[in-house]
Amino acid sequence: MRHGKKVNHLGRKTAHRKAMLANMACSLIEHKRINTTVAKAKALKQFVEPLVTKSKEDTTHNRRIVFSKLRNKYAVTELFRDVATKVGDRPGGYTRIIKLGNRLGDNADMAMIELVDYNELYNAGKPAKKKARRRGKGKKTETAPAAPAPETSKSEEE
């Protein structure tokens, strides 16, 4: 029985699995979306989401924690500089998994995993959220006196 065992081993030893997830996470951060199998995408989601949450607070300690998982300084820089500013107000759910069907060679379930804020197609249909504003007291403007009616032209009199 596998009670309480949440890790999907993906048919690999621990070191191989950690290295593979780190490489996939670096690719996801660099390219903003990657195609992989559904099982690997779900495992990657669990791996990446805490790292993105850490990147929202840019401290040396958080950078070192993320670097220990990713092992790629360019991916860490990209994560803390670009991705963190884009997802700064989002409370979670930074990735989206879209199933693509089966792979031709071995019929494996394929999926695309992407960073949510970088997909313009999904965000284009939805209107931008407007911030709730209260109507402030405006200055009372005096209305200009009505302009006198224009006089009739000579062509109308004839």
PDB file of C-alpha atoms in Angstrom:
ATOM      1  CA  MET A   1       0.000   0.000   0.000  1.00  0.00           C
ATOM      2  CA  ARG A   2       1.196   3.502  -0.749  1.00  0.00           C
ATOM      3  CA  HIS A   3      -0.584   5.523   1.903  1.00  0.00           C
ATOM      4  CA  GLY A   4       0.791   9.049   2.230  1.00  0.00           C
ATOM      5  CA  LYS A   5       3.323   8.666  -0.574  1.00  0.00           C
ATOM      6  CA  LYS A   6       2.758  11.678  -2.834  1.00  0.00           C
ATOM      7  CA  VAL A   7       5.886  11.577  -5.005  1.00  0.00           C
ATOM      8  CA  ASN A   8       5.478  10.133  -8.483  1.00  0.00           C
ATOM      9  CA  HIS A   9       8.742   8.293  -9.059  1.00  0.00           C
ATOM     10  CA  LEU A  10       8.370   8.414 -12.851  1.00  0.00           C
ATOM     11  CA  GLY A  11      10.289   5.143 -13.209  1.00  0.00           C
ATOM     12  CA  ARG A  12      13.580   6.747 -12.170  1.00  0.00           C
ATOM     13  CA  LYS A  13      15.993   6.745  -9.260  1.00  0.00           C
ATOM     14  CA  THR A  14      15.950   9.783  -6.957  1.00  0.00           C
ATOM     15  CA  ALA A  15      19.015  11.543  -8.384  1.00  0.00           C
ATOM     16  CA  HIS A  16      17.850  11.065 -11.977  1.00  0.00           C
ATOM     17  CA  ARG A  17      14.342  12.305 -11.133  1.00  0.00           C
ATOM     18  CA  LYS A  18      15.611  15.424  -9.352  1.00  0.00           C
ATOM     19  CA  ALA A  19      17.990  16.253 -12.202  1.00  0.00           C
ATOM     20  CA  MET A  20      15.260  15.745 -14.788  1.00  0.00           C
ATOM     21  CA  LEU A  21      12.775  17.961 -12.926  1.00  0.00           C
ATOM     22  CA  ALA A  22      15.429  20.650 -12.454  1.00  0.00           C
ATOM     23  CA  ASN A  23      16.199  20.623 -16.189  1.00  0.00           C
ATOM     24  CA  MET A  24      12.520  20.698 -17.117  1.00  0.00           C
ATOM     25  CA  ALA A  25      11.913  23.578 -14.692  1.00  0.00           C
ATOM     26  CA  CYS A  26      14.784  25.559 -16.240  1.00  0.00           C
ATOM     27  CA  SER A  27      13.316  24.966 -19.699  1.00  0.00           C
ATOM     28  CA  LEU A  28       9.859  26.016 -18.505  1.00  0.00           C
ATOM     29  CA  ILE A  29      11.220  29.239 -16.998  1.00  0.00           C
ATOM     30  CA  GLU A  30      13.240  30.005 -20.119  1.00  0.00           C
ATOM     31  CA  HIS A  31      10.625  29.170 -22.779  1.00  0.00           C
ATOM     32  CA  LYS A  32       7.443  29.806 -20.696  1.00  0.00           C
ATOM     33  CA  ARG A  33       5.878  26.560 -22.004  1.00  0.00           C
ATOM     34  CA  ILE A  34       7.051  23.031 -22.782  1.00  0.00           C
ATOM     35  CA  ASN A  35       5.519  19.838 -24.127  1.00  0.00           C
ATOM     36  CA  THR A  36       5.927  16.667 -22.080  1.00  0.00           C
ATOM     37  CA  THR A  37       3.933  13.716 -20.801  1.00  0.00           C
ATOM     38  CA  VAL A  38       1.031  14.293 -18.428  1.00  0.00           C
ATOM     39  CA  ALA A  39       2.759  12.481 -15.539  1.00  0.00           C
ATOM     40  CA  LYS A  40       5.920  14.554 -15.899  1.00  0.00           C
ATOM     41  CA  ALA A  41       3.883  17.753 -16.225  1.00  0.00           C
ATOM     42  CA  LYS A  42       2.059  17.022 -12.961  1.00  0.00           C
ATOM     43  CA  ALA A  43       5.333  16.250 -11.201  1.00  0.00           C
ATOM     44  CA  LEU A  44       6.882  19.424 -12.647  1.00  0.00           C
ATOM     45  CA  LYS A  45       3.950  21.509 -11.425  1.00  0.00           C
ATOM     46  CA  GLN A  46       4.573  20.349  -7.858  1.00  0.00           C
ATOM     47  CA  PHE A  47       8.277  21.102  -8.293  1.00  0.00           C
ATOM     48  CA  VAL A  48       7.999  24.576  -9.859  1.00  0.00           C
ATOM     49  CA  GLU A  49       5.132  26.237  -7.988  1.00  0.00           C
ATOM     50  CA  PRO A  50       6.969  26.541  -4.625  1.00  0.00           C
ATOM     51  CA  LEU A  51       9.999  27.976  -6.443  1.00  0.00           C
ATOM     52  CA  VAL A  52       7.867  30.667  -8.089  1.00  0.00           C
ATOM     53  CA  THR A  53       6.356  31.495  -4.702  1.00  0.00           C
ATOM     54  CA  LYS A  54       9.871  31.875  -3.269  1.00  0.00           C
ATOM     55  CA  SER A  55      10.839  34.172  -6.139  1.00  0.00           C
ATOM     56  CA  LYS A  56       8.153  36.705  -5.222  1.00  0.00           C
ATOM     57  CA  GLU A  57      10.341  37.861  -2.319  1.00  0.00           C
ATOM     58  CA  ASP A  58      13.803  38.645  -3.688  1.00  0.00           C
ATOM     59  CA  THR A  59      16.237  37.887  -0.885  1.00  0.00           C
ATOM     60  CA  THR A  60      19.649  36.264  -0.991  1.00  0.00           C
ATOM     61  CA  HIS A  61      18.347  33.365   1.084  1.00  0.00           C
ATOM     62  CA  ASN A  62      15.477  32.684  -1.321  1.00  0.00           C
ATOM     63  CA  ARG A  63      17.813  32.894  -4.303  1.00  0.00           C
ATOM     64  CA  ARG A  64      20.108  30.305  -2.712  1.00  0.00           C
ATOM     65  CA  ILE A  65      17.210  27.966  -1.944  1.00  0.00           C
ATOM     66  CA  VAL A  66      15.933  28.191  -5.526  1.00  0.00           C
ATOM     67  CA  PHE A  67      19.450  27.777  -6.937  1.00  0.00           C
ATOM     68  CA  SER A  68      19.914  24.602  -4.885  1.00  0.00           C
ATOM     69  CA  LYS A  69      16.863  23.136  -6.642  1.00  0.00           C
ATOM     70  CA  LEU A  70      17.376  24.477 -10.194  1.00  0.00           C
ATOM     71  CA  ARG A  71      21.198  24.463 -10.417  1.00  0.00           C
ATOM     72  CA  ASN A  72      21.187  27.010 -13.246  1.00  0.00           C
ATOM     73  CA  LYS A  73      22.001  30.621 -12.441  1.00  0.00           C
ATOM     74  CA  TYR A  74      20.480  31.957 -15.663  1.00  0.00           C
ATOM     75  CA  ALA A  75      17.144  30.326 -14.873  1.00  0.00           C
ATOM     76  CA  VAL A  76      17.275  31.711 -11.322  1.00  0.00           C
ATOM     77  CA  THR A  77      17.961  35.208 -12.656  1.00  0.00           C
ATOM     78  CA  GLU A  78      15.101  34.952 -15.147  1.00  0.00           C
ATOM     79  CA  LEU A  79      12.777  33.619 -12.448  1.00  0.00           C
ATOM     80  CA  PHE A  80      13.508  36.381  -9.950  1.00  0.00           C
ATOM     81  CA  ARG A  81      13.675  39.218 -12.485  1.00  0.00           C
ATOM     82  CA  ASP A  82      10.936  38.615 -15.069  1.00  0.00           C
ATOM     83  CA  VAL A  83       8.617  35.865 -13.863  1.00  0.00           C
ATOM     84  CA  ALA A  84       8.310  37.142 -10.287  1.00  0.00           C
ATOM     85  CA  THR A  85       7.282  40.623 -11.410  1.00  0.00           C
ATOM     86  CA  LYS A  86       4.651  39.181 -13.735  1.00  0.00           C
ATOM     87  CA  VAL A  87       3.082  36.883 -11.121  1.00  0.00           C
ATOM     88  CA  GLY A  88       3.598  39.193  -8.148  1.00  0.00           C
ATOM     89  CA  ASP A  89      -0.098  39.703  -7.373  1.00  0.00           C
ATOM     90  CA  ARG A  90      -1.215  36.118  -8.086  1.00  0.00           C
ATOM     91  CA  PRO A  91      -1.804  34.078  -4.904  1.00  0.00           C
ATOM     92  CA  GLY A  92      -0.865  30.748  -6.497  1.00  0.00           C
ATOM     93  CA  GLY A  93      -1.592  28.581  -9.518  1.00  0.00           C
ATOM     94  CA  TYR A  94       1.275  29.827 -11.652  1.00  0.00           C
ATOM     95  CA  THR A  95       1.193  26.960 -14.160  1.00  0.00           C
ATOM     96  CA  ARG A  96      -1.458  25.433 -16.392  1.00  0.00           C
ATOM     97  CA  ILE A  97      -1.505  21.912 -17.860  1.00  0.00           C
ATOM     98  CA  ILE A  98      -3.272  21.459 -21.199  1.00  0.00           C
ATOM     99  CA  LYS A  99      -3.664  17.907 -22.475  1.00  0.00           C
ATOM    100  CA  LEU A 100      -2.677  17.448 -26.115  1.00  0.00           C
ATOM    101  CA  GLY A 101      -3.617  13.842 -26.913  1.00  0.00           C
ATOM    102  CA  ASN A 102      -1.412  10.836 -27.422  1.00  0.00           C
ATOM    103  CA  ARG A 103       2.132  10.678 -28.789  1.00  0.00           C
ATOM    104  CA  LEU A 104       2.482   8.950 -32.132  1.00  0.00           C
ATOM    105  CA  GLY A 105       5.310   6.546 -31.273  1.00  0.00           C
ATOM    106  CA  ASP A 106       4.285   5.004 -27.960  1.00  0.00           C
ATOM    107  CA  ASN A 107       0.764   6.413 -27.404  1.00  0.00           C
ATOM    108  CA  ALA A 108       1.804   8.259 -24.234  1.00  0.00           C
ATOM    109  CA  ASP A 109      -0.552  10.966 -22.940  1.00  0.00           C
ATOM    110  CA  MET A 110       1.024  14.298 -23.865  1.00  0.00           C
ATOM    111  CA  ALA A 111       0.464  17.687 -22.284  1.00  0.00           C
ATOM    112  CA  MET A 112       1.688  21.248 -22.526  1.00  0.00           C
ATOM    113  CA  ILE A 113       2.623  22.939 -19.263  1.00  0.00           C
ATOM    114  CA  GLU A 114       2.891  26.705 -19.342  1.00  0.00           C
ATOM    115  CA  LEU A 115       3.219  29.709 -17.078  1.00  0.00           C
ATOM    116  CA  VAL A 116      -0.272  31.179 -16.822  1.00  0.00           C
ATOM    117  CA  ASP A 117       0.575  34.882 -17.105  1.00  0.00           C
ATOM    118  CA  TYR A 118       2.542  34.451 -20.335  1.00  0.00           C
ATOM    119  CA  ASN A 119      -0.311  33.079 -22.469  1.00  0.00           C
ATOM    120  CA  GLU A 120      -1.857  35.959 -24.416  1.00  0.00           C
ATOM    121  CA  LEU A 121      -4.507  33.765 -26.069  1.00  0.00           C
ATOM    122  CA  TYR A 122      -6.256  32.855 -22.807  1.00  0.00           C
ATOM    123  CA  ASN A 123      -5.999  36.387 -21.438  1.00  0.00           C
ATOM    124  CA  ALA A 124      -7.124  38.126 -24.656  1.00  0.00           C
ATOM    125  CA  GLY A 125     -10.785  37.076 -24.443  1.00  0.00           C
ATOM    126  CA  LYS A 126     -11.201  38.265 -20.877  1.00  0.00           C
ATOM    127  CA  PRO A 127     -11.499  41.970 -20.187  1.00  0.00           C
ATOM    128  CA  ALA A 128      -8.867  43.466 -17.926  1.00  0.00           C
ATOM    129  CA  LYS A 129      -9.942  43.678 -14.321  1.00  0.00           C
ATOM    130  CA  LYS A 130     -10.824  47.184 -13.302  1.00  0.00           C
ATOM    131  CA  LYS A 131      -9.912  48.344  -9.856  1.00  0.00           C
ATOM    132  CA  ALA A 132     -12.876  49.338  -7.762  1.00  0.00           C
ATOM    133  CA  ARG A 133     -12.913  53.086  -7.432  1.00  0.00           C
ATOM    134  CA  ARG A 134     -15.006  55.361  -5.364  1.00  0.00           C
ATOM    135  CA  ARG A 135     -16.323  58.470  -6.887  1.00  0.00           C
ATOM    136  CA  GLY A 136     -14.555  61.422  -5.342  1.00  0.00           C
ATOM    137  CA  LYS A 137     -16.068  64.789  -4.770  1.00  0.00           C
ATOM    138  CA  GLY A 138     -15.543  66.783  -7.916  1.00  0.00           C
ATOM    139  CA  LYS A 139     -15.407  70.536  -8.224  1.00  0.00           C
ATOM    140  CA  LYS A 140     -18.705  72.120  -9.000  1.00  0.00           C
ATOM    141  CA  THR A 141     -18.317  73.674 -12.389  1.00  0.00           C
ATOM    142  CA  GLU A 142     -20.461  76.585 -13.312  1.00  0.00           C
ATOM    143  CA  THR A 143     -22.396  75.910 -16.430  1.00  0.00           C
ATOM    144  CA  ALA A 144     -21.739  78.411 -19.156  1.00  0.00           C
ATOM    145  CA  PRO A 145     -24.761  80.528 -20.102  1.00  0.00           C
ATOM    146  CA  ALA A 146     -26.517  79.173 -23.124  1.00  0.00           C
ATOM    147  CA  ALA A 147     -25.353  80.719 -26.360  1.00  0.00           C
ATOM    148  CA  PRO A 148     -27.970  82.904 -28.072  1.00  0.00           C
ATOM    149  CA  ALA A 149     -29.766  81.284 -30.957  1.00  0.00           C
ATOM    150  CA  PRO A 150     -28.060  82.005 -34.264  1.00  0.00           C
ATOM    151  CA  GLU A 151     -29.787  84.508 -36.442  1.00  0.00           C
ATOM    152  CA  THR A 152     -31.339  83.311 -39.626  1.00  0.00           C
ATOM    153  CA  SER A 153     -29.264  83.711 -42.741  1.00  0.00           C
ATOM    154  CA  LYS A 154     -30.256  85.791 -45.730  1.00  0.00           C
ATOM    155  CA  SER A 155     -30.942  82.713 -47.853  1.00  0.00           C
ATOM    156  CA  GLU A 156     -33.688  81.580 -45.481  1.00  0.00           C
ATOM    157  CA  GLU A 157     -35.400  84.997 -45.517  1.00  0.00           C
ATOM    158  CA  GLU A 158     -35.862  84.964 -49.273  1.00  0.00           C
TER     159      GLU A 158
END
